[in-house]
Amino acid sequence: MKSNFFNKAFDYIVYICLFFMPILFSSSLNLAFELPKVVFFRICLMLMLAIFVLKIVKTPKLEIFSVFLRKDVKILITGFLIFVGLGIIASSAPVLSFWGSYYRMMGGFMYFNIFLFFLLLVLNFHSKEQWEKAIKVFILSVFVVSLYGTLQLLGLDLSGLGVLQTSLGRVSSTFGHPSYLAGYIDLVIFLLLSYAIIKRKWWIWLAFLMGIVSLVFSGTRGAFVGLFCGLGVFGLLYGLAFDKKRILAWTIAIPVTLLILVFSANYFGVSRFDLKENFGTVEIRMMLWKGALNLASERPLLGHGFETFGIEFQRYFDPKLLHLESVTSIPDRAHNIVIDTMVTNGLLGLCVLFYGLFVIFTVGWSALKNCNQDDKYYVIGILSGISAVFVASMFGFMVPELAMVLAFMLAFLAFLSSQKTIKRNLEFMQNIIIRRIFAVVLLLFVAFSIFFQNILVIAADYKLANSNTISDTFDAVLYNPYQSYYLYVLSAELRDAGELELADFYSDKANYINGGRDGLYYMMKGKIEIEKCRNRDKKACKEGDVFFGKAFEKMPYYPPVSLNWGILSLERGDCVTAMEKFNYYLDIMPGFWKNYGTVEYERFYLHNPNFDRVFDYMDQC
C-alpha cells in the first residue's frame, strides 16, 4: 500500500513540475522569469528524490531500462559526468563554475540537478500509462505558453513587468526573453506535432499553430533556422519510418512553408527579419566568435570552466560590440553552442557534445525499427526537436528551462528505446539499519537543499528587487552568499554610504567567487579609492591608479573604466591624465550621441541618461 502511495506521489510531482515550470514567473523578483522556474524545478526535484529514497528503503531494488546496458550509452553517461566534474575542478573560477552566474545559472550545480532529474525519471517511470499522462500534461503546458505568446502578439501582456515587445514585432510569452521562448518552441514543437498526429484533437493542432506563430513573432532568427532544420529531420525520419515516397512530399512542403512564414514575417513587419539589420548583426556575431575562438585557444583541452565566459572574454572584447542600448554590457556567451563549449570545456567538452548527439540519434534510430506506430511518431518528434534546438543554439545558447525539458525528452526516448527493464538488487542496502541511516542522511539533505538552496535563494532575490535600504541588500547577500552580483550591488551601496571598509570587504568576496579574474572587481576597487581620495587620502589616489590600471588591462574597451579613471585623475588635480581618459571614453563609445535629432540619438539617451556628465567633468579642466 505504501509503495503504491509513493508511486502516485512521485508521478503527481512530476506532472506538476512539467506543467508549471515553463509557465511560472513573478513580478516581485529581480530575476522575474528564470529564477521562479529554476527554483520550482529544484524543489520538485528534491521532493522526487525524497520519495524515491523512501521507496528504496521499503524495497531495496532498482529497475533499469535495457537501453542503459548499451556500451555507447554507458560511455556517454561516464563522459557527461567527467565533463561536468572537470567543468568545475579545472575552472579558472571554481566557485563560479559550481554555482553558476546570476543571470544564466548554468553551473555544475544545475548540470547535476538536470542529470538527477533524468535519472529519477528513468528509475521510476516504467509504464506506458505514466508516460502518456506526463506527455499530456507537458503538451497542456506548451499550449498555455503558446496561447500567452499569441495573446502578447495581440497586445495583451499579463506580466506587469513591461516586457511586451510587440512594438518591435517580438513576443516572449512566459519566458521574459524572445530567444528563450523561441528555443523552447523549437525543442517542443515537433513532439507537439507528433502528439497531434497521434491524437487528432483540434486543440492540439491549435497549440501547434500558436507555437509556430509565437516562434515567428519572437523574431529569433537562429530559432527560425532551427525550425526548418527540425522540419527537415522530421520529414526525413517520417519517410524512412513509414513511407519513403513521402520524403518527396516533405521536400516540397518545407520550402513552401518557409516562403509562407518569411512572407508573413515581412508582411506583418517583424523587423528582425529585415535583411539590412541581419547583415549588421551577423557582422557583430562574427566579431564575437573571433574573440571567443582566441579565448578558447588559451586552454584548448579543458577550457576555462562553466560560466567563465563573461569574465575571461573581457580582454578580447571588441569596441564594435558596444551597441545602442547596453554600452556597459559585456557578452557572457559566444552565442554558438560549439564555440561556447570550446571556451568553457575545451576539446574534451566538444567530444562529449558530439558523441552525445551521435548516441542519441543511434538510440533513436534503433527505437524506430522496433517500436509501434504511435511510439515512432514520438521518437521522430524528440529527434526533430533536438535537431532544431541544436541548430538554433549555433546562434544562441542553452538556458536552464531548455535543459530541464531536454532531460525529460531524453528520459522519454530512453523509455521508448527499451524493450524491457532489468531489476537489480541493492546489495549494500539489504541491512535495515543501513537503509534507515541512508534515508535519514538523504532526507536531511533534501530538507537542507529546499530551504537553503531554494527558499532562501528566492528570498534573496525578493529582498534585492524590493530593496529600500542597505539592510535589505545585506539580507540578500546573507541569504544567497554565492552570487557576485549581489556582492557587487552591496559593495556599491556601502561605498555610496561612505562605509568604505565594508565596501572593500564585500567586493573582495565577489572577487573570490570569480577567481580573481573579473575586471569589474578592479574597477569597483578603483571607485572605492576615488571616495578615499576625495577624503584627502593620498595613498588611495595612487592605489586607485593601480586598480584602474588592472581593470583597463583586463577590459580596455569597457567605457566605465576609462570614465572613472578620469574622475580619479580629476580628484587628484591631474587634468592632463583626466582629459586623456575622458577623450578615450568618448572615442570608444558608440557615436549615437553625436546624431542629434535621430531615433538612435533618442534611444541612446533613453538608455544612458547620465552620459552628458562626462562633459561636466571635462569642463572642470
XYZ file of C-alpha atoms in Angstrom:
621
model
C 0.000 0.000 0.000
C 2.803 2.394 0.936
C 4.638 1.594 -2.280
C 1.553 2.479 -4.314
C 1.208 5.764 -2.403
C 4.856 6.642 -3.064
C 4.477 5.839 -6.765
C 1.423 8.070 -7.120
C 3.045 10.878 -5.135
C 6.144 10.712 -7.332
C 4.044 10.765 -10.510
C 1.994 13.767 -9.430
C 5.080 15.771 -8.504
C 6.479 15.101 -11.989
C 3.198 16.181 -13.599
C 3.048 19.356 -11.510
C 6.664 20.159 -12.380
C 6.120 19.593 -16.111
C 3.038 21.805 -16.215
C 4.056 24.748 -14.058
C 7.808 25.020 -14.676
C 7.580 26.684 -18.145
C 4.725 28.949 -17.031
C 5.934 30.431 -13.745
C 7.200 33.983 -13.350
C 6.946 36.600 -10.622
C 6.948 40.385 -10.873
C 8.113 40.529 -7.234
C 11.593 39.262 -8.097
C 14.581 40.941 -9.677
C 15.128 37.919 -11.935
C 11.438 37.574 -12.638
C 11.315 34.805 -15.242
C 14.273 32.434 -14.931
C 14.574 32.191 -11.150
C 10.982 31.105 -10.333
C 11.230 28.348 -12.947
C 14.601 27.110 -11.713
C 13.705 27.167 -8.013
C 10.330 25.491 -8.599
C 12.050 22.783 -10.637
C 14.680 22.191 -7.945
C 12.094 21.964 -5.156
C 10.086 19.447 -7.198
C 13.306 17.553 -7.846
C 14.121 17.349 -4.138
C 10.614 16.075 -3.374
C 11.037 13.446 -6.103
C 14.348 12.423 -4.531
C 12.776 12.180 -1.066
C 10.008 9.883 -2.318
C 12.486 7.776 -4.259
C 14.607 7.326 -1.121
C 11.560 6.185 0.859
C 10.734 3.697 -1.907
C 14.285 2.313 -1.797
C 14.132 1.939 1.982
C 10.961 -0.124 1.650
C 12.169 -2.184 -1.328
C 15.945 -2.015 -1.980
C 15.715 -2.717 -5.706
C 16.174 -0.740 -8.903
C 14.590 -1.184 -12.303
C 16.834 -0.083 -15.166
C 15.877 0.416 -18.813
C 17.596 -2.045 -21.114
C 18.999 0.833 -23.186
C 21.428 1.546 -20.332
C 23.104 -1.802 -20.947
C 24.374 -0.470 -24.277
C 28.102 0.260 -24.275
C 27.749 3.588 -26.097
C 25.167 4.814 -23.569
C 27.434 3.840 -20.649
C 30.343 5.704 -22.269
C 28.146 8.766 -22.823
C 26.962 8.890 -19.207
C 30.535 8.479 -17.951
C 31.740 11.164 -20.358
C 28.977 13.536 -19.250
C 29.885 13.154 -15.572
C 33.574 13.750 -16.377
C 32.524 16.765 -18.468
C 30.615 18.260 -15.527
C 33.309 17.427 -12.974
C 36.139 18.965 -14.996
C 33.949 21.963 -15.838
C 34.157 22.774 -12.125
C 37.511 21.386 -10.970
C 39.582 22.629 -13.927
C 37.857 26.019 -13.950
C 39.664 29.333 -13.613
C 36.894 30.262 -11.135
C 35.680 27.018 -9.465
C 33.142 28.651 -7.126
C 31.503 30.497 -10.010
C 31.571 27.356 -12.151
C 29.866 25.325 -9.442
C 27.034 27.708 -8.543
C 26.649 29.394 -11.923
C 26.261 33.073 -12.733
C 23.319 35.139 -11.545
C 21.635 35.554 -14.917
C 22.363 32.153 -16.519
C 22.545 29.694 -13.573
C 24.181 27.018 -15.749
C 26.978 25.983 -13.400
C 27.878 22.457 -12.379
C 25.200 22.536 -9.675
C 22.497 22.955 -12.325
C 24.017 20.222 -14.505
C 23.910 17.816 -11.556
C 20.273 18.750 -10.928
C 19.379 18.157 -14.574
C 21.124 14.771 -14.531
C 19.371 13.817 -11.279
C 16.006 14.702 -12.857
C 16.785 12.466 -15.836
C 17.969 9.675 -13.523
C 14.891 9.783 -11.294
C 12.591 9.695 -14.322
C 14.236 6.633 -15.864
C 14.302 4.846 -12.497
C 10.620 5.470 -11.758
C 8.654 5.984 -14.977
C 8.446 2.451 -16.354
C 4.876 2.185 -17.671
C 3.221 3.453 -20.836
C 0.419 4.915 -18.725
C 2.851 7.084 -16.726
C 4.448 8.481 -19.859
C 1.102 9.069 -21.606
C -0.070 11.174 -18.663
C 3.258 13.010 -18.496
C 3.150 13.828 -22.215
C -0.435 15.072 -21.946
C 0.474 17.384 -19.059
C 3.583 18.501 -20.948
C 1.513 19.333 -24.049
C -1.010 21.277 -21.942
C 1.859 23.395 -20.635
C 3.084 24.033 -24.189
C -0.484 25.071 -25.061
C -0.532 27.660 -22.257
C 2.880 29.071 -23.236
C 1.861 29.299 -26.915
C -1.509 30.851 -26.050
C 0.129 33.543 -23.930
C 2.601 34.260 -26.741
C -0.309 34.707 -29.145
C -2.107 36.996 -26.676
C 1.047 39.106 -26.390
C 1.091 39.419 -30.160
C -2.459 40.789 -29.932
C -1.301 43.364 -27.384
C -2.190 41.689 -24.074
C 0.597 41.355 -21.506
C -0.293 39.975 -18.076
C 3.189 40.068 -16.567
C 3.048 43.623 -15.264
C 6.771 43.856 -15.993
C 6.750 45.897 -19.177
C 8.370 43.118 -21.172
C 5.852 43.163 -24.015
C 7.864 43.691 -27.198
C 5.194 43.721 -29.880
C 6.275 47.224 -30.918
C 9.422 45.541 -32.235
C 7.466 42.579 -33.566
C 8.718 40.293 -30.775
C 6.943 38.258 -28.131
C 8.407 36.378 -25.177
C 5.384 34.708 -23.503
C 6.213 33.345 -20.029
C 9.969 33.282 -20.666
C 10.695 37.005 -20.482
C 13.063 36.903 -23.455
C 12.105 36.211 -27.085
C 15.138 33.991 -27.682
C 14.324 31.774 -24.693
C 10.746 31.357 -25.898
C 11.902 30.537 -29.426
C 14.383 27.929 -28.177
C 11.643 26.324 -26.091
C 9.256 26.217 -29.069
C 11.980 24.714 -31.276
C 12.570 21.948 -28.749
C 8.931 21.017 -28.073
C 7.065 21.830 -31.299
C 7.865 18.539 -33.028
C 6.814 16.432 -30.053
C 3.631 18.510 -30.118
C 3.268 17.758 -33.843
C 3.715 14.039 -33.179
C 1.100 14.167 -30.427
C -1.297 15.997 -32.768
C -0.861 13.337 -35.460
C -1.477 10.543 -32.930
C -4.428 12.053 -31.045
C -6.041 14.113 -33.856
C -7.517 16.645 -31.416
C -8.347 20.160 -32.610
C -6.878 21.882 -29.533
C -3.519 20.174 -30.081
C -3.392 21.427 -33.670
C -4.345 24.876 -32.375
C -1.455 24.701 -29.889
C 0.874 23.718 -32.735
C -0.274 26.677 -34.846
C 0.061 29.121 -31.929
C 3.526 27.739 -31.200
C 4.656 28.420 -34.764
C 3.150 31.929 -34.634
C 4.887 32.626 -31.304
C 8.223 31.440 -32.692
C 7.957 33.574 -35.839
C 6.954 36.690 -33.914
C 9.659 36.158 -31.316
C 11.853 37.413 -34.150
C 14.623 34.974 -33.229
C 16.391 34.187 -36.467
C 18.534 31.336 -35.151
C 15.431 29.554 -33.872
C 13.774 30.197 -37.231
C 16.643 28.343 -38.934
C 16.391 25.617 -36.285
C 12.685 25.196 -37.019
C 13.353 24.368 -40.649
C 16.186 22.037 -39.804
C 13.785 20.257 -37.445
C 11.151 20.106 -40.179
C 13.719 18.536 -42.484
C 14.682 15.901 -39.909
C 11.012 15.220 -39.153
C 10.229 14.736 -42.847
C 13.249 12.510 -43.436
C 12.597 10.265 -40.424
C 8.876 10.176 -41.177
C 9.581 8.984 -44.699
C 12.133 6.391 -43.584
C 9.882 5.076 -40.813
C 6.588 4.942 -42.722
C 6.749 5.663 -46.437
C 9.863 6.639 -48.375
C 7.703 8.254 -51.074
C 6.596 10.857 -48.538
C 10.133 12.216 -48.300
C 9.473 13.920 -51.647
C 6.283 15.486 -50.273
C 8.176 16.871 -47.284
C 10.929 18.129 -49.596
C 8.293 20.233 -51.347
C 6.369 21.183 -48.196
C 9.341 22.561 -46.253
C 10.415 25.317 -48.694
C 6.749 26.224 -49.284
C 6.250 26.581 -45.519
C 9.446 28.627 -45.321
C 8.216 31.017 -48.011
C 4.843 31.417 -46.285
C 6.422 32.191 -42.898
C 9.009 34.589 -44.334
C 6.271 36.366 -46.298
C 4.113 36.580 -43.157
C 7.003 37.917 -41.086
C 7.711 40.649 -43.633
C 4.031 41.403 -44.229
C 3.407 41.943 -40.526
C 6.632 43.896 -40.159
C 8.786 41.689 -37.947
C 11.854 43.927 -38.039
C 14.208 41.135 -37.002
C 13.842 39.581 -40.455
C 14.937 42.749 -42.222
C 17.944 41.866 -44.404
C 19.809 45.108 -43.730
C 19.594 44.523 -39.981
C 20.544 40.875 -40.425
C 23.820 41.701 -42.170
C 24.713 44.148 -39.391
C 24.081 41.673 -36.602
C 25.881 38.885 -38.483
C 28.960 41.117 -38.591
C 28.703 41.656 -34.827
C 28.259 37.928 -34.231
C 31.362 37.162 -36.313
C 33.420 39.586 -34.209
C 32.138 37.896 -31.065
C 33.029 34.441 -32.390
C 36.517 35.558 -33.417
C 37.281 36.806 -29.903
C 35.759 33.676 -28.364
C 37.925 31.398 -30.526
C 41.019 33.325 -29.420
C 39.896 32.812 -25.826
C 39.342 29.083 -26.414
C 42.876 28.735 -27.789
C 44.308 29.704 -24.372
C 43.092 26.453 -22.756
C 42.206 24.198 -25.681
C 41.955 20.856 -23.883
C 39.771 21.525 -20.816
C 38.590 25.099 -21.306
C 38.114 27.830 -18.712
C 35.185 26.240 -16.839
C 31.424 26.682 -16.660
C 30.110 30.256 -16.643
C 33.551 31.851 -17.001
C 32.994 33.333 -20.465
C 31.812 36.681 -19.065
C 34.960 37.234 -17.006
C 37.504 35.702 -19.388
C 36.183 37.324 -22.577
C 36.657 40.849 -21.199
C 40.168 41.218 -22.600
C 39.025 40.111 -26.082
C 36.066 42.463 -26.148
C 35.855 44.473 -29.392
C 34.540 48.074 -29.016
C 32.373 47.500 -32.098
C 30.319 45.142 -29.925
C 29.127 48.123 -27.892
C 25.622 48.807 -29.088
C 22.823 51.262 -28.666
C 21.068 50.059 -25.534
C 23.797 48.382 -23.466
C 27.084 50.215 -23.728
C 28.113 48.768 -20.370
C 27.353 45.133 -21.238
C 29.992 42.502 -21.925
C 28.811 39.228 -23.523
C 28.732 36.203 -21.232
C 28.168 33.742 -24.083
C 29.575 33.299 -27.590
C 26.043 32.699 -28.898
C 27.242 29.495 -30.522
C 26.992 26.210 -28.623
C 30.107 24.755 -30.266
C 32.306 27.781 -29.525
C 30.813 28.179 -26.041
C 31.654 24.551 -25.288
C 35.207 25.031 -26.573
C 35.661 28.058 -24.303
C 34.216 26.503 -21.150
C 35.074 22.803 -21.571
C 37.652 22.638 -24.359
C 38.067 19.845 -26.870
C 37.014 17.299 -24.252
C 33.655 19.029 -23.880
C 33.277 19.222 -27.640
C 33.872 15.470 -27.923
C 31.196 14.798 -25.284
C 28.756 17.119 -27.077
C 29.093 15.496 -30.500
C 29.352 11.966 -29.132
C 26.164 12.647 -27.195
C 24.340 13.706 -30.357
C 25.639 10.610 -32.149
C 24.460 8.254 -29.383
C 21.053 9.940 -29.096
C 20.395 9.524 -32.818
C 21.767 5.971 -32.814
C 19.441 5.030 -29.954
C 16.560 6.840 -31.650
C 17.150 5.042 -34.946
C 17.162 1.689 -33.146
C 13.874 2.620 -31.480
C 12.314 3.498 -34.851
C 12.989 -0.028 -36.047
C 11.414 -1.759 -33.060
C 8.593 0.307 -31.542
C 4.935 0.559 -32.578
C 3.490 3.233 -34.863
C 2.500 5.766 -32.197
C 5.842 5.445 -30.451
C 7.623 6.011 -33.768
C 5.921 9.401 -34.009
C 7.180 10.256 -30.523
C 10.748 9.213 -31.403
C 10.623 11.313 -34.580
C 9.304 14.294 -32.599
C 12.065 14.017 -29.988
C 14.901 13.697 -32.518
C 13.499 16.555 -34.620
C 13.215 18.828 -31.574
C 16.790 18.073 -30.516
C 17.979 18.796 -34.071
C 16.074 22.082 -34.140
C 17.337 23.346 -30.794
C 20.917 22.320 -31.597
C 20.871 24.299 -34.849
C 19.225 27.242 -33.062
C 21.978 27.040 -30.426
C 24.548 27.639 -33.152
C 23.283 31.229 -32.899
C 22.317 31.222 -29.223
C 22.880 29.237 -26.023
C 21.296 26.752 -23.643
C 19.353 28.048 -20.633
C 18.110 26.066 -17.593
C 14.485 25.938 -18.786
C 15.509 24.234 -22.031
C 17.893 21.859 -20.243
C 15.071 20.691 -17.949
C 12.755 19.989 -20.899
C 15.580 18.277 -22.787
C 16.214 15.947 -19.815
C 12.523 14.978 -19.805
C 12.551 14.265 -23.547
C 15.729 12.169 -23.295
C 14.210 10.128 -20.454
C 11.155 9.525 -22.654
C 13.442 8.454 -25.512
C 15.178 6.007 -23.145
C 11.769 4.507 -22.322
C 10.742 4.270 -25.990
C 14.019 2.603 -26.973
C 13.925 -0.034 -24.210
C 12.239 -3.378 -24.750
C 12.238 -4.190 -21.052
C 13.506 -3.183 -17.627
C 16.176 -5.064 -15.716
C 15.783 -5.431 -11.958
C 18.821 -5.061 -9.739
C 19.025 -5.717 -6.009
C 20.909 -3.123 -3.985
C 23.120 -5.495 -2.004
C 24.596 -2.797 0.227
C 21.046 -1.794 1.247
C 19.889 -5.203 2.457
C 20.559 -4.325 6.100
C 17.589 -2.390 7.512
C 19.846 -0.209 9.711
C 21.935 0.859 6.714
C 18.745 1.638 4.797
C 17.428 3.817 7.599
C 20.717 5.686 8.010
C 20.814 6.207 4.242
C 17.243 7.518 4.303
C 17.864 9.908 7.208
C 21.005 11.362 5.604
C 19.360 11.901 2.225
C 16.146 13.294 3.700
C 18.174 15.769 5.756
C 19.983 16.740 2.559
C 16.623 17.236 0.809
C 15.342 19.469 3.624
C 18.616 21.428 3.634
C 18.516 21.869 -0.135
C 14.887 23.004 -0.260
C 15.444 25.641 2.414
C 18.996 26.895 1.880
C 19.401 26.399 -1.869
C 15.894 27.325 -2.979
C 13.655 29.135 -0.497
C 16.475 31.426 0.649
C 17.533 31.995 -2.972
C 14.036 33.273 -3.771
C 14.021 35.342 -0.567
C 17.373 36.884 -1.529
C 16.140 37.963 -4.943
C 12.917 39.301 -3.463
C 14.936 41.353 -0.978
C 17.097 42.785 -3.757
C 14.139 43.575 -6.015
C 12.324 45.388 -3.204
C 15.368 46.872 -1.500
C 14.796 50.215 0.198
C 17.836 50.189 2.464
C 21.338 48.750 2.599
C 19.981 46.330 5.192
C 17.731 44.745 2.535
C 20.668 44.231 0.191
C 22.709 42.840 3.080
C 19.916 40.313 3.695
C 20.051 39.316 0.015
C 23.769 38.588 0.372
C 23.171 36.739 3.642
C 20.513 34.516 2.068
C 22.500 33.822 -1.102
C 26.210 34.479 -0.482
C 27.470 32.756 -3.651
C 26.406 35.346 -6.221
C 28.954 38.032 -7.037
C 26.141 40.156 -8.498
C 24.607 40.647 -5.039
C 28.021 41.324 -3.533
C 28.840 43.991 -6.127
C 25.482 45.694 -5.546
C 26.042 45.697 -1.776
C 29.603 46.966 -2.184
C 28.411 49.842 -4.381
C 25.690 50.809 -1.884
C 28.160 50.731 1.010
C 30.609 52.843 -1.000
C 27.939 55.460 -1.686
C 27.038 55.451 2.023
C 30.662 56.095 2.993
C 31.221 52.635 4.525
C 34.405 52.144 2.541
C 35.988 49.343 4.577
C 32.845 47.233 4.294
C 32.630 48.070 0.593
C 36.181 46.733 0.218
C 35.282 43.584 2.152
C 32.286 42.648 0.003
C 33.991 43.432 -3.287
C 36.831 41.127 -2.164
C 34.264 38.372 -1.541
C 32.942 38.833 -5.077
C 36.499 38.583 -6.357
C 36.925 35.256 -4.552
C 33.838 33.837 -6.270
C 35.127 34.987 -9.662
C 38.574 33.514 -9.078
C 40.335 36.889 -9.237
C 39.607 37.020 -12.978
C 36.958 39.744 -13.152
C 37.921 43.193 -14.404
C 34.773 44.607 -12.783
C 36.304 43.853 -9.379
C 39.300 46.084 -10.056
C 37.028 48.835 -11.334
C 34.906 48.540 -8.177
C 38.042 48.789 -6.037
C 39.144 51.804 -8.041
C 35.810 53.531 -7.440
C 36.178 52.897 -3.704
C 39.629 54.510 -3.851
C 38.037 57.545 -5.553
C 35.925 58.086 -2.429
C 39.000 57.743 -0.215
C 40.882 60.141 -2.473
C 38.082 62.684 -2.020
C 38.755 62.415 1.700
C 42.339 63.605 1.063
C 43.852 60.128 1.290
C 46.901 60.481 -0.992
C 47.749 56.794 -0.744
C 44.265 55.942 -2.018
C 44.770 58.245 -5.014
C 47.821 56.201 -6.014
C 46.209 52.831 -5.248
C 43.225 53.829 -7.355
C 45.559 54.191 -10.327
C 46.810 50.647 -9.734
C 43.287 49.217 -9.612
C 42.109 51.088 -12.695
C 45.284 50.037 -14.472
C 44.475 46.383 -13.766
C 40.853 46.904 -14.787
C 41.981 48.518 -18.051
C 44.391 45.659 -18.662
C 41.517 43.164 -18.406
C 38.818 45.207 -20.153
C 40.352 48.030 -22.229
C 37.154 48.726 -24.165
C 34.721 48.840 -21.266
C 33.698 52.544 -21.144
C 33.107 52.926 -17.367
C 36.750 52.012 -16.656
C 38.200 54.982 -18.533
C 35.425 57.304 -17.313
C 36.045 56.507 -13.638
C 39.811 56.538 -14.111
C 39.394 60.054 -15.459
C 37.329 61.000 -12.401
C 40.110 59.718 -10.120
C 42.676 61.787 -12.022
C 40.407 64.810 -11.725
C 40.103 64.322 -7.954
C 43.856 64.474 -7.509
C 44.144 67.521 -9.805
C 45.768 65.797 -12.799
C 43.766 67.376 -15.622
C 46.104 66.152 -18.365
C 45.526 62.498 -17.485
C 41.847 63.140 -16.775
C 41.267 64.639 -20.248
C 43.164 61.753 -21.814
C 40.833 59.255 -20.104
C 37.663 61.237 -20.895
C 38.595 61.563 -24.567
C 39.340 57.854 -24.759
C 35.938 57.213 -23.187
C 34.243 59.265 -25.907
C 36.301 57.565 -28.622
C 35.192 54.046 -27.712
C 31.556 54.935 -27.047
C 29.117 54.377 -29.927
C 28.673 57.665 -31.776
C 24.898 57.857 -31.418
C 25.247 60.814 -29.039
C 26.542 62.912 -31.937
C 23.489 62.336 -34.157
C 21.125 64.906 -32.677
C 17.504 64.561 -33.753
C 17.724 60.936 -34.882
C 15.857 57.954 -33.448
C 19.208 56.429 -32.437
C 20.063 59.618 -30.516
C 16.794 59.482 -28.574
C 17.161 55.787 -27.761
C 20.791 56.234 -26.724
C 19.907 58.906 -24.171
C 16.883 56.921 -23.031
C 19.183 54.067 -22.004
C 22.151 56.262 -20.979
C 20.552 59.308 -19.303
C 23.735 60.318 -17.426
C 26.021 60.248 -20.444
C 26.483 64.052 -20.567
C 28.149 64.110 -17.162
C 31.462 63.381 -18.903
C 31.267 66.864 -20.446
C 30.702 68.362 -16.989
C 33.876 66.640 -15.789
C 35.786 67.877 -18.829
C 34.602 71.438 -18.176
C 36.294 71.295 -14.778
C 39.626 71.107 -16.579
